[in-house]
Amino acid sequence: MKHKRVGILLLAIFGIVLFISGCSKEGTNTTNQSSSKNVTLKVKSAQVMVADDGNDKENLIAVKVKVTNNAKDDLEYSQTDFRLKDGQGNVKSGIDTPFFGDADGSINAIDMGQLSNGESQTGYVFFKAKQGPKYTVTFKGTLDNDNSDDVKISQGMNTKVVIDRSDSSLKAAKAYIQGVFFGDQPDDYDDIVENNVIKESATFNKELASNISKRGFFNNEFSGEEDDTLVKAYQTANAKKTRIKPTLKYLTGNTAVVNISGYTLSLSDVYDTYDDKYDSVENVDNKTVIDRVTDIFSSEKPAKIKNSDVDLVLKRHGDKWEIDTSSNQYDEVVDTFAGTGF
């Protein structure tokens, strides 16, 4: 391949107009394409993305493009040769985002470099932008040819909807929390969440029952029915007191990460209150202990979730989201809602 020759530019500018939906429904796959004798640019799809590098959250629009070199000479290009223009005339240059490169195998940034005659390259270009009523995608490449003339090409308007899965991922996370951790399954749970709520809530309840009985309130042995009573009392109180804030931390392709912050009941605080009010080693019957603990559940103030990495990881399958219960992050979520993640 030849080196880029400074000052010799071939401009191939393409106007591909994207209508952005005002809601979060997925759009069509209408193809937008513009061609000249030298270059063809096709916009294949576009998605709303959320990036989080641990410091700042960025809203991005990822546009999947295909560039084909029709000229005899090599075409050189980079991410910054792509532009996104909104309806107010504001222009954003494409940015290099290795964060999205291999996030889940479905979002791959377009490779930078050269294309020989007849070669094509397909990939995503990322722009720091939010949804808007109208966008135009443009491309400016460089041909390695001393005698090239500038070429400008525009294309008529085509309808295109940018896919935005941010709302659906958040909705699925909230439904899962409500159904599994609070024992109150939403009516639309099965429409948006793939996880088996009965199975996973039963697993969580067993963990919660174990946590409650191990907090040191008492030396009593409880039956399964009594464990269920304690779990139900905790979840009922927690549902009323909890003030959690699920926020979308990361979204790319078929993967979403929802962070959970706010306040929820702490079993350590409940135990301290019990110990202050009662002799935790006194010999009392099960019913008395259950009544005491239930009363404290109802009166105890929720504690702040101090861990900043309480994250639900979601994977999209068709129209549903599956919460990844095998992830390391999931254990932090379980501990938080089981009263020990503080």
Short mmCIF file of C-alpha atoms in Angstrom, two decimals:
data_model
loop_
_atom_site.label_atom_id
_atom_site.label_comp_id
_atom_site.label_asym_id
_atom_site.label_seq_id
_atom_site.Cartn_x
_atom_site.Cartn_y
_atom_site.Cartn_z
CA MET A 1 0.00 0.00 0.00
CA LYS A 2 1.17 3.53 -0.74
CA HIS A 3 1.80 6.20 1.89
CA LYS A 4 -0.58 9.11 2.26
CA ARG A 5 0.52 12.17 0.30
CA VAL A 6 -0.05 15.37 2.21
CA GLY A 7 -2.33 17.94 0.62
CA ILE A 8 -3.94 15.65 -1.95
CA LEU A 9 -7.51 15.03 -0.88
CA LEU A 10 -10.49 13.50 -2.52
CA LEU A 11 -13.66 14.54 -0.73
CA ALA A 12 -16.56 12.15 -0.96
CA ILE A 13 -19.39 13.62 1.05
CA PHE A 14 -22.54 11.67 1.49
CA GLY A 15 -25.80 12.84 3.07
CA ILE A 16 -27.63 10.04 4.72
CA VAL A 17 -30.53 11.40 6.71
CA LEU A 18 -31.61 9.51 9.80
CA PHE A 19 -34.94 10.13 11.46
CA ILE A 20 -34.58 9.34 15.15
CA SER A 21 -37.64 7.94 16.89
CA GLY A 22 -38.97 9.77 19.92
CA CYS A 23 -39.51 6.45 21.71
CA SER A 24 -37.38 3.42 22.45
CA LYS A 25 -38.85 0.98 19.95
CA GLU A 26 -36.52 -0.72 17.54
CA GLY A 27 -36.54 0.57 14.00
CA THR A 28 -36.44 -0.70 10.48
CA ASN A 29 -33.44 -1.89 8.49
CA THR A 30 -33.91 0.49 5.57
CA THR A 31 -30.66 0.78 3.61
CA ASN A 32 -29.19 4.24 2.99
CA GLN A 33 -26.51 4.35 0.31
CA SER A 34 -24.72 6.96 -1.75
CA SER A 35 -22.20 6.27 -4.51
CA SER A 36 -19.82 8.02 -6.86
CA LYS A 37 -17.34 6.73 -9.42
CA ASN A 38 -14.76 6.62 -6.61
CA VAL A 39 -16.46 5.64 -3.35
CA THR A 40 -19.64 4.03 -2.04
CA LEU A 41 -20.91 4.61 1.50
CA LYS A 42 -23.75 2.57 2.98
CA VAL A 43 -25.33 3.17 6.39
CA LYS A 44 -26.52 -0.24 7.56
CA SER A 45 -27.88 0.51 11.04
CA ALA A 46 -27.51 2.78 14.07
CA GLN A 47 -27.78 2.24 17.82
CA VAL A 48 -27.76 4.30 20.99
CA MET A 49 -24.80 3.36 23.19
CA VAL A 50 -23.71 4.21 26.71
CA ALA A 51 -20.03 4.07 27.62
CA ASP A 52 -18.56 4.11 31.11
CA ASP A 53 -14.81 4.12 31.63
CA GLY A 54 -15.14 4.30 35.40
CA ASN A 55 -15.04 8.08 35.52
CA ASP A 56 -17.56 9.55 33.11
CA LYS A 57 -20.62 8.19 31.38
CA GLU A 58 -20.96 9.12 27.71
CA ASN A 59 -23.97 8.90 25.45
CA LEU A 60 -23.02 7.75 21.98
CA ILE A 61 -24.65 6.93 18.70
CA ALA A 62 -23.00 4.02 16.93
CA VAL A 63 -23.51 3.94 13.17
CA LYS A 64 -22.68 0.80 11.25
CA VAL A 65 -21.23 1.76 7.85
CA LYS A 66 -19.75 0.04 4.83
CA VAL A 67 -17.16 1.90 2.73
CA THR A 68 -16.15 0.63 -0.71
CA ASN A 69 -13.30 2.04 -2.81
CA ASN A 70 -14.35 2.23 -6.47
CA ALA A 71 -11.26 4.17 -7.58
CA LYS A 72 -8.04 2.82 -9.03
CA ASP A 73 -5.99 4.46 -6.30
CA ASP A 74 -5.82 3.57 -2.62
CA LEU A 75 -8.36 5.21 -0.31
CA GLU A 76 -7.12 6.25 3.13
CA TYR A 77 -9.48 7.00 6.02
CA SER A 78 -9.91 7.02 9.80
CA GLN A 79 -12.72 7.39 12.34
CA THR A 80 -12.43 11.18 12.21
CA ASP A 81 -13.16 11.20 8.47
CA PHE A 82 -16.78 10.44 9.39
CA ARG A 83 -19.08 13.21 10.60
CA LEU A 84 -22.54 13.35 12.15
CA LYS A 85 -24.57 16.52 11.53
CA ASP A 86 -27.78 17.19 13.43
CA GLY A 87 -30.82 19.22 12.42
CA GLN A 88 -29.37 22.38 13.98
CA GLY A 89 -26.18 22.15 11.94
CA ASN A 90 -23.96 20.93 14.78
CA VAL A 91 -21.26 18.56 13.55
CA LYS A 92 -19.59 15.76 15.51
CA SER A 93 -16.52 13.87 14.31
CA GLY A 94 -16.21 10.14 14.72
CA ILE A 95 -14.19 9.05 17.74
CA ASP A 96 -11.96 6.08 18.40
CA THR A 97 -13.64 3.94 21.07
CA PRO A 98 -11.73 0.73 21.78
CA PHE A 99 -14.06 0.33 24.77
CA PHE A 100 -16.68 -0.95 22.38
CA GLY A 101 -14.32 -2.90 20.16
CA ASP A 102 -15.06 -6.43 21.39
CA ALA A 103 -17.61 -5.74 24.10
CA ASP A 104 -19.82 -8.69 23.22
CA GLY A 105 -18.82 -9.56 19.67
CA SER A 106 -21.67 -7.61 18.08
CA ILE A 107 -20.16 -4.11 18.06
CA ASN A 108 -16.88 -3.77 16.23
CA ALA A 109 -15.32 -0.43 15.33
CA ILE A 110 -14.47 0.07 11.67
CA ASP A 111 -10.79 -0.58 10.97
CA MET A 112 -8.69 2.46 10.05
CA GLY A 113 -6.24 2.34 7.15
CA GLN A 114 -6.33 1.96 3.36
CA LEU A 115 -8.63 0.32 0.85
CA SER A 116 -7.39 -0.75 -2.55
CA ASN A 117 -9.62 -0.75 -5.62
CA GLY A 118 -12.70 -2.89 -5.05
CA GLU A 119 -12.06 -3.39 -1.34
CA SER A 120 -14.69 -2.71 1.32
CA GLN A 121 -14.67 -2.25 5.05
CA THR A 122 -17.66 -2.59 7.40
CA GLY A 123 -17.82 -1.55 11.02
CA TYR A 124 -19.15 0.93 13.55
CA VAL A 125 -18.32 4.61 13.83
CA PHE A 126 -19.05 6.25 17.20
CA PHE A 127 -20.22 9.80 17.81
CA LYS A 128 -20.69 11.66 21.10
CA ALA A 129 -24.32 12.51 20.51
CA LYS A 130 -27.80 11.87 21.84
CA GLN A 131 -30.99 11.13 19.96
CA GLY A 132 -32.34 13.97 17.85
CA PRO A 133 -34.97 14.56 15.16
CA LYS A 134 -32.60 14.34 12.20
CA TYR A 135 -28.99 13.43 11.40
CA THR A 136 -26.78 13.46 8.34
CA VAL A 137 -23.77 11.14 8.09
CA THR A 138 -20.86 12.37 5.94
CA PHE A 139 -17.56 10.81 4.90
CA LYS A 140 -14.31 12.40 3.72
CA GLY A 141 -11.52 10.13 2.55
CA THR A 142 -8.15 10.65 0.84
CA LEU A 143 -7.15 9.15 -2.51
CA ASP A 144 -3.47 8.59 -3.17
CA ASN A 145 -3.54 10.32 -6.58
CA ASP A 146 -1.80 13.56 -7.60
CA ASN A 147 -4.41 14.30 -10.27
CA SER A 148 -7.63 13.72 -8.32
CA ASP A 149 -10.41 16.29 -8.31
CA ASP A 150 -12.61 17.02 -5.32
CA VAL A 151 -15.93 15.21 -5.56
CA LYS A 152 -19.05 16.07 -3.57
CA ILE A 153 -22.06 13.80 -3.53
CA SER A 154 -25.31 14.18 -1.62
CA GLN A 155 -28.19 11.79 -1.29
CA GLY A 156 -31.91 12.24 -0.97
CA MET A 157 -33.73 11.67 2.28
CA ASN A 158 -34.41 8.13 3.52
CA THR A 159 -36.28 7.09 6.64
CA LYS A 160 -34.16 5.48 9.36
CA VAL A 161 -34.79 4.81 13.03
CA VAL A 162 -31.95 4.58 15.52
CA ILE A 163 -32.33 1.57 17.80
CA ASP A 164 -32.42 2.49 21.48
CA ARG A 165 -32.51 -0.37 24.00
CA SER A 166 -31.71 1.74 27.06
CA ASP A 167 -35.29 1.89 28.35
CA SER A 168 -35.97 -1.81 27.78
CA SER A 169 -32.81 -2.87 29.65
CA LEU A 170 -33.65 -0.65 32.62
CA LYS A 171 -37.23 -1.89 32.65
CA ALA A 172 -36.03 -5.51 32.65
CA ALA A 173 -33.62 -4.84 35.52
CA LYS A 174 -36.35 -3.20 37.62
CA ALA A 175 -38.76 -6.06 36.91
CA TYR A 176 -36.15 -8.63 37.95
CA ILE A 177 -35.40 -6.78 41.20
CA GLN A 178 -39.09 -6.53 42.02
CA GLY A 179 -39.88 -10.13 41.14
CA VAL A 180 -36.83 -11.94 42.54
CA PHE A 181 -35.63 -9.82 45.46
CA PHE A 182 -38.94 -8.38 46.67
CA GLY A 183 -41.17 -11.35 45.80
CA ASP A 184 -43.60 -9.18 43.83
CA GLN A 185 -43.59 -10.26 40.18
CA PRO A 186 -44.73 -7.53 37.74
CA ASP A 187 -47.49 -8.47 35.31
CA ASP A 188 -45.21 -7.96 32.28
CA TYR A 189 -42.23 -9.83 33.76
CA ASP A 190 -42.38 -12.77 31.35
CA ASP A 191 -42.60 -10.40 28.38
CA ILE A 192 -39.32 -8.60 29.12
CA VAL A 193 -37.21 -10.90 31.34
CA GLU A 194 -36.01 -14.36 30.36
CA ASN A 195 -34.99 -15.58 33.85
CA ASN A 196 -37.31 -17.99 35.67
CA VAL A 197 -38.65 -15.79 38.47
CA ILE A 198 -40.02 -18.68 40.56
CA LYS A 199 -36.76 -20.62 40.52
CA GLU A 200 -34.49 -17.65 41.13
CA SER A 201 -36.64 -16.08 43.83
CA ALA A 202 -36.66 -19.44 45.65
CA THR A 203 -32.85 -19.54 45.50
CA PHE A 204 -32.64 -15.97 46.78
CA ASN A 205 -35.15 -16.62 49.58
CA LYS A 206 -33.04 -19.52 50.80
CA GLU A 207 -29.99 -17.26 50.90
CA LEU A 208 -31.95 -14.55 52.70
CA ALA A 209 -33.35 -16.99 55.28
CA SER A 210 -29.83 -18.21 55.99
CA ASN A 211 -28.57 -14.64 56.42
CA ILE A 212 -31.34 -13.75 58.85
CA SER A 213 -30.85 -16.83 61.04
CA LYS A 214 -27.05 -16.33 61.11
CA ARG A 215 -27.12 -12.72 62.25
CA GLY A 216 -26.88 -13.76 65.90
CA PHE A 217 -30.29 -12.65 67.12
CA PHE A 218 -30.95 -15.96 68.83
CA ASN A 219 -30.05 -19.59 69.27
CA ASN A 220 -33.43 -20.79 68.06
CA GLU A 221 -33.87 -23.34 65.30
CA PHE A 222 -36.62 -22.40 62.85
CA SER A 223 -38.83 -24.51 60.67
CA GLY A 224 -39.13 -23.91 56.94
CA GLU A 225 -42.47 -22.20 57.51
CA GLU A 226 -40.94 -19.90 60.12
CA ASP A 227 -38.06 -19.07 57.79
CA ASP A 228 -40.63 -18.14 55.16
CA THR A 229 -42.36 -15.86 57.65
CA LEU A 230 -39.10 -14.02 58.42
CA VAL A 231 -38.22 -13.73 54.73
CA LYS A 232 -41.67 -12.37 53.87
CA ALA A 233 -41.50 -9.86 56.71
CA TYR A 234 -38.07 -8.66 55.59
CA GLN A 235 -39.08 -8.34 51.94
CA THR A 236 -42.32 -6.54 52.79
CA ALA A 237 -40.50 -4.00 54.97
CA ASN A 238 -37.65 -3.66 52.48
CA ALA A 239 -40.02 -3.02 49.58
CA LYS A 240 -41.58 -0.13 51.51
CA LYS A 241 -38.33 1.37 52.80
CA THR A 242 -35.90 0.75 49.97
CA ARG A 243 -35.01 3.77 47.87
CA ILE A 244 -32.88 2.38 45.10
CA LYS A 245 -31.87 4.04 41.88
CA PRO A 246 -31.10 1.70 38.96
CA THR A 247 -29.09 3.59 36.31
CA LEU A 248 -27.79 2.44 32.97
CA LYS A 249 -24.02 2.25 33.31
CA TYR A 250 -23.14 0.59 30.02
CA LEU A 251 -24.97 -0.39 26.86
CA THR A 252 -23.52 -1.87 23.71
CA GLY A 253 -24.99 -4.32 21.28
CA ASN A 254 -26.60 -7.11 23.26
CA THR A 255 -25.07 -6.25 26.63
CA ALA A 256 -26.26 -3.82 29.30
CA VAL A 257 -24.98 -3.09 32.80
CA VAL A 258 -27.39 -1.52 35.30
CA ASN A 259 -25.87 -0.02 38.46
CA ILE A 260 -27.86 -0.03 41.70
CA SER A 261 -27.40 2.72 44.26
CA GLY A 262 -29.50 4.16 47.07
CA TYR A 263 -30.75 2.77 50.38
CA THR A 264 -31.93 -0.64 51.58
CA LEU A 265 -32.25 -2.55 54.87
CA SER A 266 -29.06 -3.77 56.53
CA LEU A 267 -29.24 -6.90 58.68
CA SER A 268 -26.25 -5.64 60.69
CA ASP A 269 -28.27 -2.56 61.68
CA VAL A 270 -31.27 -4.75 62.50
CA TYR A 271 -29.11 -6.95 64.71
CA ASP A 272 -27.64 -3.94 66.54
CA THR A 273 -31.14 -2.67 67.25
CA TYR A 274 -32.25 -6.12 68.45
CA ASP A 275 -29.20 -6.40 70.69
CA ASP A 276 -29.88 -2.96 72.21
CA LYS A 277 -33.51 -3.76 72.96
CA TYR A 278 -33.25 -7.40 73.97
CA ASP A 279 -30.81 -9.91 75.35
CA SER A 280 -29.83 -11.76 72.18
CA VAL A 281 -28.88 -14.91 74.11
CA GLU A 282 -32.01 -15.10 76.25
CA ASN A 283 -34.11 -18.21 75.91
CA VAL A 284 -37.37 -17.14 74.22
CA ASP A 285 -39.74 -19.03 71.99
CA ASN A 286 -39.68 -18.74 68.20
CA LYS A 287 -42.86 -16.71 67.95
CA THR A 288 -41.47 -14.06 70.30
CA VAL A 289 -38.26 -13.78 68.33
CA ILE A 290 -40.12 -13.57 65.03
CA ASP A 291 -42.44 -10.87 66.40
CA ARG A 292 -39.50 -8.86 67.69
CA VAL A 293 -37.49 -9.10 64.48
CA THR A 294 -40.52 -8.32 62.32
CA ASP A 295 -41.19 -5.21 64.41
CA ILE A 296 -37.58 -4.07 63.93
CA PHE A 297 -37.79 -4.71 60.17
CA SER A 298 -40.75 -2.33 60.10
CA SER A 299 -39.11 0.41 62.19
CA GLU A 300 -35.47 0.23 61.05
CA LYS A 301 -34.19 2.97 58.74
CA PRO A 302 -32.62 1.82 55.47
CA ALA A 303 -28.84 2.07 55.14
CA LYS A 304 -26.93 3.60 52.25
CA ILE A 305 -25.44 1.19 49.71
CA LYS A 306 -21.76 2.12 49.97
CA ASN A 307 -20.49 -0.25 47.31
CA SER A 308 -20.46 1.65 44.00
CA ASP A 309 -20.16 -1.55 41.94
CA VAL A 310 -23.51 -3.22 42.62
CA ASP A 311 -24.24 -4.06 38.98
CA LEU A 312 -26.72 -6.27 37.17
CA VAL A 313 -25.33 -7.59 33.88
CA LEU A 314 -27.97 -8.20 31.22
CA LYS A 315 -27.75 -10.05 27.90
CA ARG A 316 -30.35 -9.52 25.22
CA HIS A 317 -32.08 -12.47 23.54
CA GLY A 318 -34.59 -11.28 20.96
CA ASP A 319 -37.13 -9.07 22.73
CA LYS A 320 -36.11 -10.20 26.23
CA TRP A 321 -33.21 -9.55 28.57
CA GLU A 322 -31.52 -12.26 30.64
CA ILE A 323 -29.86 -11.26 33.90
CA ASP A 324 -26.45 -12.95 34.07
CA THR A 325 -26.55 -14.76 37.42
CA SER A 326 -23.11 -16.30 36.83
CA SER A 327 -21.29 -12.96 36.83
CA ASN A 328 -19.16 -11.84 39.77
CA GLN A 329 -21.28 -8.68 39.96
CA TYR A 330 -24.43 -10.70 40.61
CA ASP A 331 -23.13 -11.88 43.99
CA GLU A 332 -22.81 -8.24 45.07
CA VAL A 333 -26.43 -7.62 44.06
CA VAL A 334 -27.67 -10.66 46.01
CA ASP A 335 -25.72 -9.59 49.12
CA THR A 336 -27.18 -6.10 48.87
CA PHE A 337 -30.80 -7.22 48.72
CA ALA A 338 -30.16 -9.98 51.28
CA GLY A 339 -29.10 -7.36 53.80
CA THR A 340 -25.35 -8.11 53.99
CA GLY A 341 -23.82 -6.04 51.17
CA PHE A 342 -22.67 -3.11 53.31
#
